[in-house]
Amino acid sequence: KNIRTWKEKMEYSMPAKMKWVMRESTVSEVLHGEDPAPQAQAAAMRQAMHDLRRPNPRPQPGSIPAEVRRWAQQKRRVAQEPVITAKGLWKAVKKGVGKAPGADCWTADALVTLPERWWEAAAELWACMLRCRSIPAQWLVVRAVGIPKPGTSKKRTLSIEVVMWRGGLTCILGQMADWAEEWAPPECIGALKGRDPAEFHSRFTAALTRAKNQNLDMAGEKLDLSAAFDNAAGEISDELLLLLGAPQSVVELLAEFDRTHKSYAEAGGSVDPQEVVATIGFATGCPASPLRLTVMMGA
């Protein structure tokens, strides 16, 4: 009865409605979830990125152990300097057709329609970048979006670099694939040419079936490094790559990207105005990040 009376009063009395809206809360503690507003979500993502990628104080990476240095020297093979051609760059960018653009809004779909002369100029630009270890300012602006994590309500941050940065690195990494195969341990599966995680899963499933059929004991373990890309020490990775014979121009260009790129958190079309300049970790969407993490895991 009281609820019915209150509803009738709210329906016909404007002063009562205004009093209800303007009243002070009598609840001492308000429990709430994530603010659904895109601006608030972008701000929260930016703060989380800042806390993770700009720790204070910044942890200092240790030195590479002597046994790891010996391993690297034994595996060392000098990789050839990469050569980026107009045709190779076009093919690399074409692989990104249908994927999200970077902060410059240029999609691979649009870029692949440009004339050959433009691609020749783009290849010359990349050659200059490798010589000078310098990156165009617009290519250093990175989108950061939240991707839902399966089985949880949390999201992981994915960086989206401009298409031309991704395409050029794809060209470079393709030329370094055989070199990486020479030093990478067989346990390293991802980020390497011809090593598909699905193949490992098939072997592991077959081993489980065989153990069950033959009544054998079998143990397995899955290691998951929390925020591995975000917490990686770029200095260690770069030093290992150089010890193994990676082109110095490539390693130094990647280090320059680490130092100078700026990430902007984006949610629901809203972008937080404050950039995050990371002091640790790798950009999760950069094509070179998996290889840079793999060399540390392999060592």
Coordinates of C-alpha atoms in Angstrom, one line a residue:
K1 CA 0.0 0.0 0.0
N2 CA 2.8 2.4 0.9
I3 CA 4.6 1.8 -2.4
R4 CA 1.4 2.3 -4.4
T5 CA 0.7 5.6 -2.6
W6 CA 4.3 6.7 -3.3
K7 CA 4.0 5.8 -7.0
E8 CA 0.8 7.8 -7.3
K9 CA 2.4 10.8 -5.6
M10 CA 5.4 10.7 -7.9
E11 CA 3.1 10.4 -11.0
Y12 CA 1.0 13.5 -10.3
S13 CA 3.1 15.8 -8.1
M14 CA 6.0 17.7 -9.8
P15 CA 7.3 19.1 -6.5
A16 CA 7.5 15.6 -5.1
K17 CA 9.4 14.4 -8.1
M18 CA 11.9 17.3 -7.7
K19 CA 12.3 16.6 -4.0
W20 CA 13.0 13.0 -4.7
V21 CA 15.6 13.8 -7.3
M22 CA 17.4 16.4 -5.2
R23 CA 17.3 14.5 -1.9
E24 CA 20.5 13.6 -0.1
S25 CA 21.5 10.0 0.0
T26 CA 21.1 8.3 3.4
V27 CA 23.3 5.4 2.4
S28 CA 26.7 5.5 4.2
E29 CA 28.5 3.3 1.7
V30 CA 27.7 3.0 -2.0
L31 CA 28.9 -0.1 -3.7
H32 CA 29.2 0.3 -7.4
G33 CA 30.8 -1.5 -10.4
E34 CA 32.7 -0.1 -13.3
D35 CA 31.5 3.3 -14.6
P36 CA 29.9 2.5 -18.0
A37 CA 30.7 5.9 -19.4
P38 CA 33.3 5.6 -22.3
Q39 CA 35.2 8.6 -20.9
A40 CA 35.5 7.0 -17.5
Q41 CA 36.5 3.7 -19.0
A42 CA 39.2 5.4 -21.1
A43 CA 40.5 7.3 -18.0
A44 CA 40.6 4.1 -16.0
M45 CA 42.5 2.2 -18.7
R46 CA 45.0 5.1 -19.0
Q47 CA 45.6 5.0 -15.2
A48 CA 46.0 1.2 -15.3
M49 CA 48.5 1.5 -18.2
H50 CA 50.4 4.3 -16.3
D51 CA 50.7 2.2 -13.1
L52 CA 51.8 -0.9 -15.0
R53 CA 54.1 0.6 -17.7
R54 CA 55.5 3.5 -15.6
P55 CA 56.3 2.0 -12.2
N56 CA 57.9 4.3 -9.6
P57 CA 60.6 3.6 -8.9
R58 CA 61.4 1.9 -12.2
P59 CA 62.9 -1.6 -11.6
Q60 CA 66.4 -1.9 -12.8
P61 CA 67.1 -5.0 -14.9
G62 CA 69.9 -7.3 -13.8
S63 CA 72.8 -8.3 -15.8
I64 CA 72.7 -11.3 -18.2
P65 CA 74.1 -14.4 -16.4
A66 CA 77.4 -15.7 -17.7
E67 CA 75.9 -19.0 -18.8
V68 CA 73.3 -17.2 -20.9
R69 CA 76.0 -15.1 -22.5
R70 CA 77.9 -18.3 -23.4
W71 CA 74.8 -19.8 -24.9
A72 CA 74.3 -16.7 -27.0
Q73 CA 77.9 -16.7 -28.2
Q74 CA 77.6 -20.4 -29.2
K75 CA 74.3 -19.7 -31.1
R76 CA 75.5 -16.5 -32.6
R77 CA 74.8 -16.1 -36.4
V78 CA 75.1 -12.7 -37.9
A79 CA 71.8 -11.8 -39.6
Q80 CA 71.9 -9.8 -42.8
E81 CA 70.8 -6.2 -42.8
P82 CA 67.1 -6.1 -43.9
V83 CA 66.2 -4.6 -47.2
I84 CA 62.7 -3.2 -47.6
T85 CA 61.4 -3.0 -51.1
A86 CA 58.2 -1.3 -52.4
K87 CA 56.8 -4.7 -53.4
G88 CA 57.7 -6.4 -50.1
L89 CA 56.2 -3.5 -48.1
W90 CA 53.0 -3.5 -50.1
K91 CA 52.6 -7.3 -49.6
A92 CA 53.2 -6.9 -45.8
V93 CA 50.6 -4.1 -45.5
K94 CA 48.1 -6.1 -47.6
K95 CA 48.1 -8.8 -44.9
G96 CA 46.5 -6.2 -42.7
V97 CA 43.5 -5.6 -44.9
G98 CA 40.3 -5.6 -42.8
K99 CA 42.2 -4.9 -39.5
A100 CA 41.9 -1.8 -37.4
P101 CA 44.0 1.3 -38.3
G102 CA 46.3 3.1 -36.0
A103 CA 46.0 6.7 -34.7
D104 CA 46.5 8.2 -38.1
C105 CA 43.3 6.4 -39.3
W106 CA 45.0 5.0 -42.5
T107 CA 43.7 1.5 -43.1
A108 CA 45.6 -1.1 -45.0
D109 CA 42.5 -1.3 -47.3
A110 CA 43.2 2.3 -48.3
L111 CA 47.0 2.1 -48.4
V112 CA 47.1 -0.8 -50.8
T113 CA 45.3 1.3 -53.5
L114 CA 48.1 3.9 -53.6
P115 CA 50.4 3.9 -56.7
E116 CA 53.7 2.1 -57.0
R117 CA 55.6 5.4 -56.8
W118 CA 54.2 6.0 -53.4
W119 CA 55.4 2.6 -52.2
E120 CA 58.8 3.2 -53.6
A121 CA 59.0 6.4 -51.5
A122 CA 57.7 4.5 -48.4
A123 CA 60.5 1.9 -48.9
E124 CA 63.0 4.7 -49.1
L125 CA 61.6 6.2 -45.9
W126 CA 62.1 2.9 -44.1
A127 CA 65.7 2.6 -45.4
C128 CA 66.3 6.1 -43.9
M129 CA 64.7 5.1 -40.6
L130 CA 67.1 2.1 -40.3
R131 CA 70.1 4.2 -41.2
C132 CA 69.2 7.1 -38.8
R133 CA 67.4 5.1 -36.1
S134 CA 64.6 7.7 -36.3
I135 CA 60.8 7.3 -36.6
P136 CA 58.2 9.7 -37.9
A137 CA 56.4 11.5 -35.1
Q138 CA 52.9 10.4 -36.3
W139 CA 54.0 6.7 -36.2
L140 CA 54.9 7.1 -32.5
V141 CA 51.2 7.8 -31.5
V142 CA 49.6 4.5 -30.5
R143 CA 46.0 3.6 -29.8
A144 CA 45.4 1.4 -26.8
V145 CA 42.1 -0.5 -26.5
G146 CA 40.7 -3.0 -24.0
I147 CA 40.1 -6.6 -25.2
P148 CA 37.9 -8.8 -23.0
K149 CA 39.8 -11.6 -21.2
P150 CA 38.0 -15.0 -21.6
G151 CA 36.5 -16.3 -18.4
T152 CA 36.8 -12.9 -16.5
S153 CA 35.2 -9.5 -16.5
K154 CA 38.6 -7.9 -16.9
K155 CA 40.2 -6.6 -20.1
R156 CA 43.7 -6.7 -21.4
T157 CA 45.2 -3.7 -23.2
L158 CA 46.1 -4.1 -26.8
S159 CA 48.2 -1.5 -28.6
I160 CA 47.4 -0.6 -32.2
E161 CA 50.3 1.0 -34.1
V162 CA 50.0 2.7 -37.4
V163 CA 49.7 0.3 -40.4
M164 CA 53.0 1.5 -42.0
W165 CA 55.0 0.7 -38.8
R166 CA 53.4 -2.7 -38.6
G167 CA 54.0 -3.4 -42.3
G168 CA 57.6 -2.4 -42.3
L169 CA 58.4 -4.5 -39.2
T170 CA 56.6 -7.5 -40.8
C171 CA 59.0 -7.2 -43.8
I172 CA 62.0 -7.0 -41.5
L173 CA 60.9 -10.0 -39.3
G174 CA 60.2 -12.1 -42.4
Q175 CA 63.8 -11.6 -43.4
M176 CA 65.0 -12.6 -39.9
A177 CA 62.9 -15.7 -39.6
D178 CA 65.6 -18.2 -40.7
W179 CA 68.1 -16.5 -38.4
A180 CA 65.8 -16.8 -35.4
E181 CA 65.2 -20.5 -36.2
E182 CA 68.9 -21.2 -35.7
W183 CA 69.0 -20.1 -32.1
A184 CA 65.4 -20.6 -30.8
P185 CA 65.1 -23.7 -28.6
P186 CA 62.5 -26.2 -29.6
E187 CA 60.4 -25.4 -26.6
C188 CA 59.7 -21.9 -28.0
I189 CA 56.7 -22.2 -30.2
G190 CA 55.0 -18.8 -30.8
A191 CA 56.4 -15.9 -32.8
L192 CA 58.6 -18.2 -34.9
K193 CA 58.3 -19.3 -38.5
G194 CA 56.8 -22.8 -38.9
R195 CA 56.1 -23.3 -35.2
D196 CA 52.4 -23.4 -34.6
P197 CA 51.0 -23.7 -31.1
A198 CA 48.3 -26.0 -32.5
E199 CA 51.0 -28.5 -33.3
F200 CA 52.1 -28.6 -29.7
H201 CA 48.5 -29.0 -28.5
S202 CA 48.1 -31.9 -30.9
R203 CA 51.3 -33.6 -29.6
F204 CA 50.3 -33.1 -26.0
T205 CA 46.8 -34.4 -26.6
A206 CA 48.2 -37.5 -28.3
A207 CA 50.6 -38.0 -25.3
L208 CA 47.7 -37.8 -22.9
T209 CA 45.7 -40.4 -25.0
R210 CA 48.7 -42.7 -25.1
A211 CA 49.3 -42.4 -21.3
K212 CA 45.6 -43.2 -20.7
N213 CA 45.5 -46.2 -23.0
Q214 CA 48.7 -47.7 -21.7
N215 CA 47.9 -46.9 -18.0
L216 CA 51.0 -44.6 -17.7
D217 CA 51.6 -41.7 -15.4
M218 CA 51.9 -38.3 -17.0
A219 CA 52.4 -34.8 -15.7
G220 CA 52.1 -31.5 -17.5
E221 CA 52.3 -27.9 -16.5
K222 CA 51.2 -24.7 -18.2
L223 CA 53.2 -21.6 -17.2
D224 CA 51.6 -18.3 -17.6
L225 CA 53.6 -15.1 -17.0
S226 CA 51.4 -12.3 -15.7
A227 CA 51.5 -9.3 -17.9
A228 CA 54.6 -10.6 -19.6
F229 CA 54.8 -8.0 -22.4
D230 CA 54.0 -5.1 -20.0
N231 CA 56.8 -6.1 -17.5
A232 CA 59.5 -7.2 -20.0
A233 CA 62.9 -5.5 -19.8
G234 CA 63.7 -4.2 -23.2
E235 CA 67.4 -3.7 -22.4
I236 CA 67.8 -7.4 -21.7
S237 CA 66.0 -8.4 -24.8
D238 CA 67.9 -6.0 -27.0
E239 CA 71.3 -7.1 -25.6
L240 CA 70.4 -10.7 -26.2
L241 CA 69.4 -10.0 -29.8
L242 CA 72.7 -8.3 -30.4
L243 CA 74.7 -11.1 -28.8
L244 CA 72.9 -13.5 -31.1
G245 CA 73.7 -11.4 -34.2
A246 CA 70.6 -9.4 -34.9
P247 CA 71.1 -6.3 -37.1
Q248 CA 72.0 -3.4 -34.9
S249 CA 69.9 -1.0 -36.9
V250 CA 66.8 -3.0 -36.2
V251 CA 67.5 -3.4 -32.5
E252 CA 68.3 0.3 -32.0
L253 CA 65.2 1.3 -34.0
L254 CA 63.0 -0.8 -31.7
A255 CA 64.7 0.7 -28.7
E256 CA 63.9 4.1 -30.1
F257 CA 60.3 3.2 -30.4
D258 CA 60.2 2.0 -26.8
R259 CA 61.6 5.3 -25.6
T260 CA 59.5 7.6 -27.6
H261 CA 56.1 6.2 -28.5
K262 CA 53.0 7.6 -26.7
S263 CA 49.9 5.5 -26.0
Y264 CA 46.4 6.9 -25.7
A265 CA 43.7 4.9 -24.0
E266 CA 40.5 4.5 -26.0
A267 CA 37.1 3.1 -25.0
G268 CA 33.8 3.3 -26.8
G269 CA 35.0 5.9 -29.2
S270 CA 36.3 8.1 -26.4
V271 CA 40.0 8.9 -26.0
D272 CA 41.7 10.0 -22.8
P273 CA 43.7 13.1 -23.5
Q274 CA 46.6 12.1 -21.3
E275 CA 49.3 10.0 -23.0
V276 CA 51.3 7.3 -21.4
V277 CA 55.0 7.1 -22.2
A278 CA 56.1 3.7 -21.0
T279 CA 59.4 3.1 -19.2
I280 CA 59.2 -0.7 -19.2
G281 CA 57.6 -3.4 -21.3
F282 CA 56.8 -3.9 -25.0
A283 CA 53.8 -2.6 -27.0
T284 CA 51.5 -5.6 -27.2
G285 CA 50.4 -5.0 -30.8
C286 CA 53.9 -4.4 -32.2
P287 CA 54.9 -7.2 -34.6
A288 CA 58.4 -7.3 -33.0
S289 CA 57.2 -7.8 -29.4
P290 CA 56.7 -11.6 -29.6
L291 CA 60.2 -12.2 -30.9
R292 CA 61.7 -9.8 -28.3
L293 CA 59.9 -11.8 -25.5
T294 CA 60.8 -15.1 -27.1
V295 CA 64.5 -14.4 -27.0
M296 CA 64.4 -13.9 -23.2
M297 CA 62.3 -17.0 -22.7
G298 CA 64.5 -19.0 -25.0
A299 CA 67.6 -17.9 -23.1

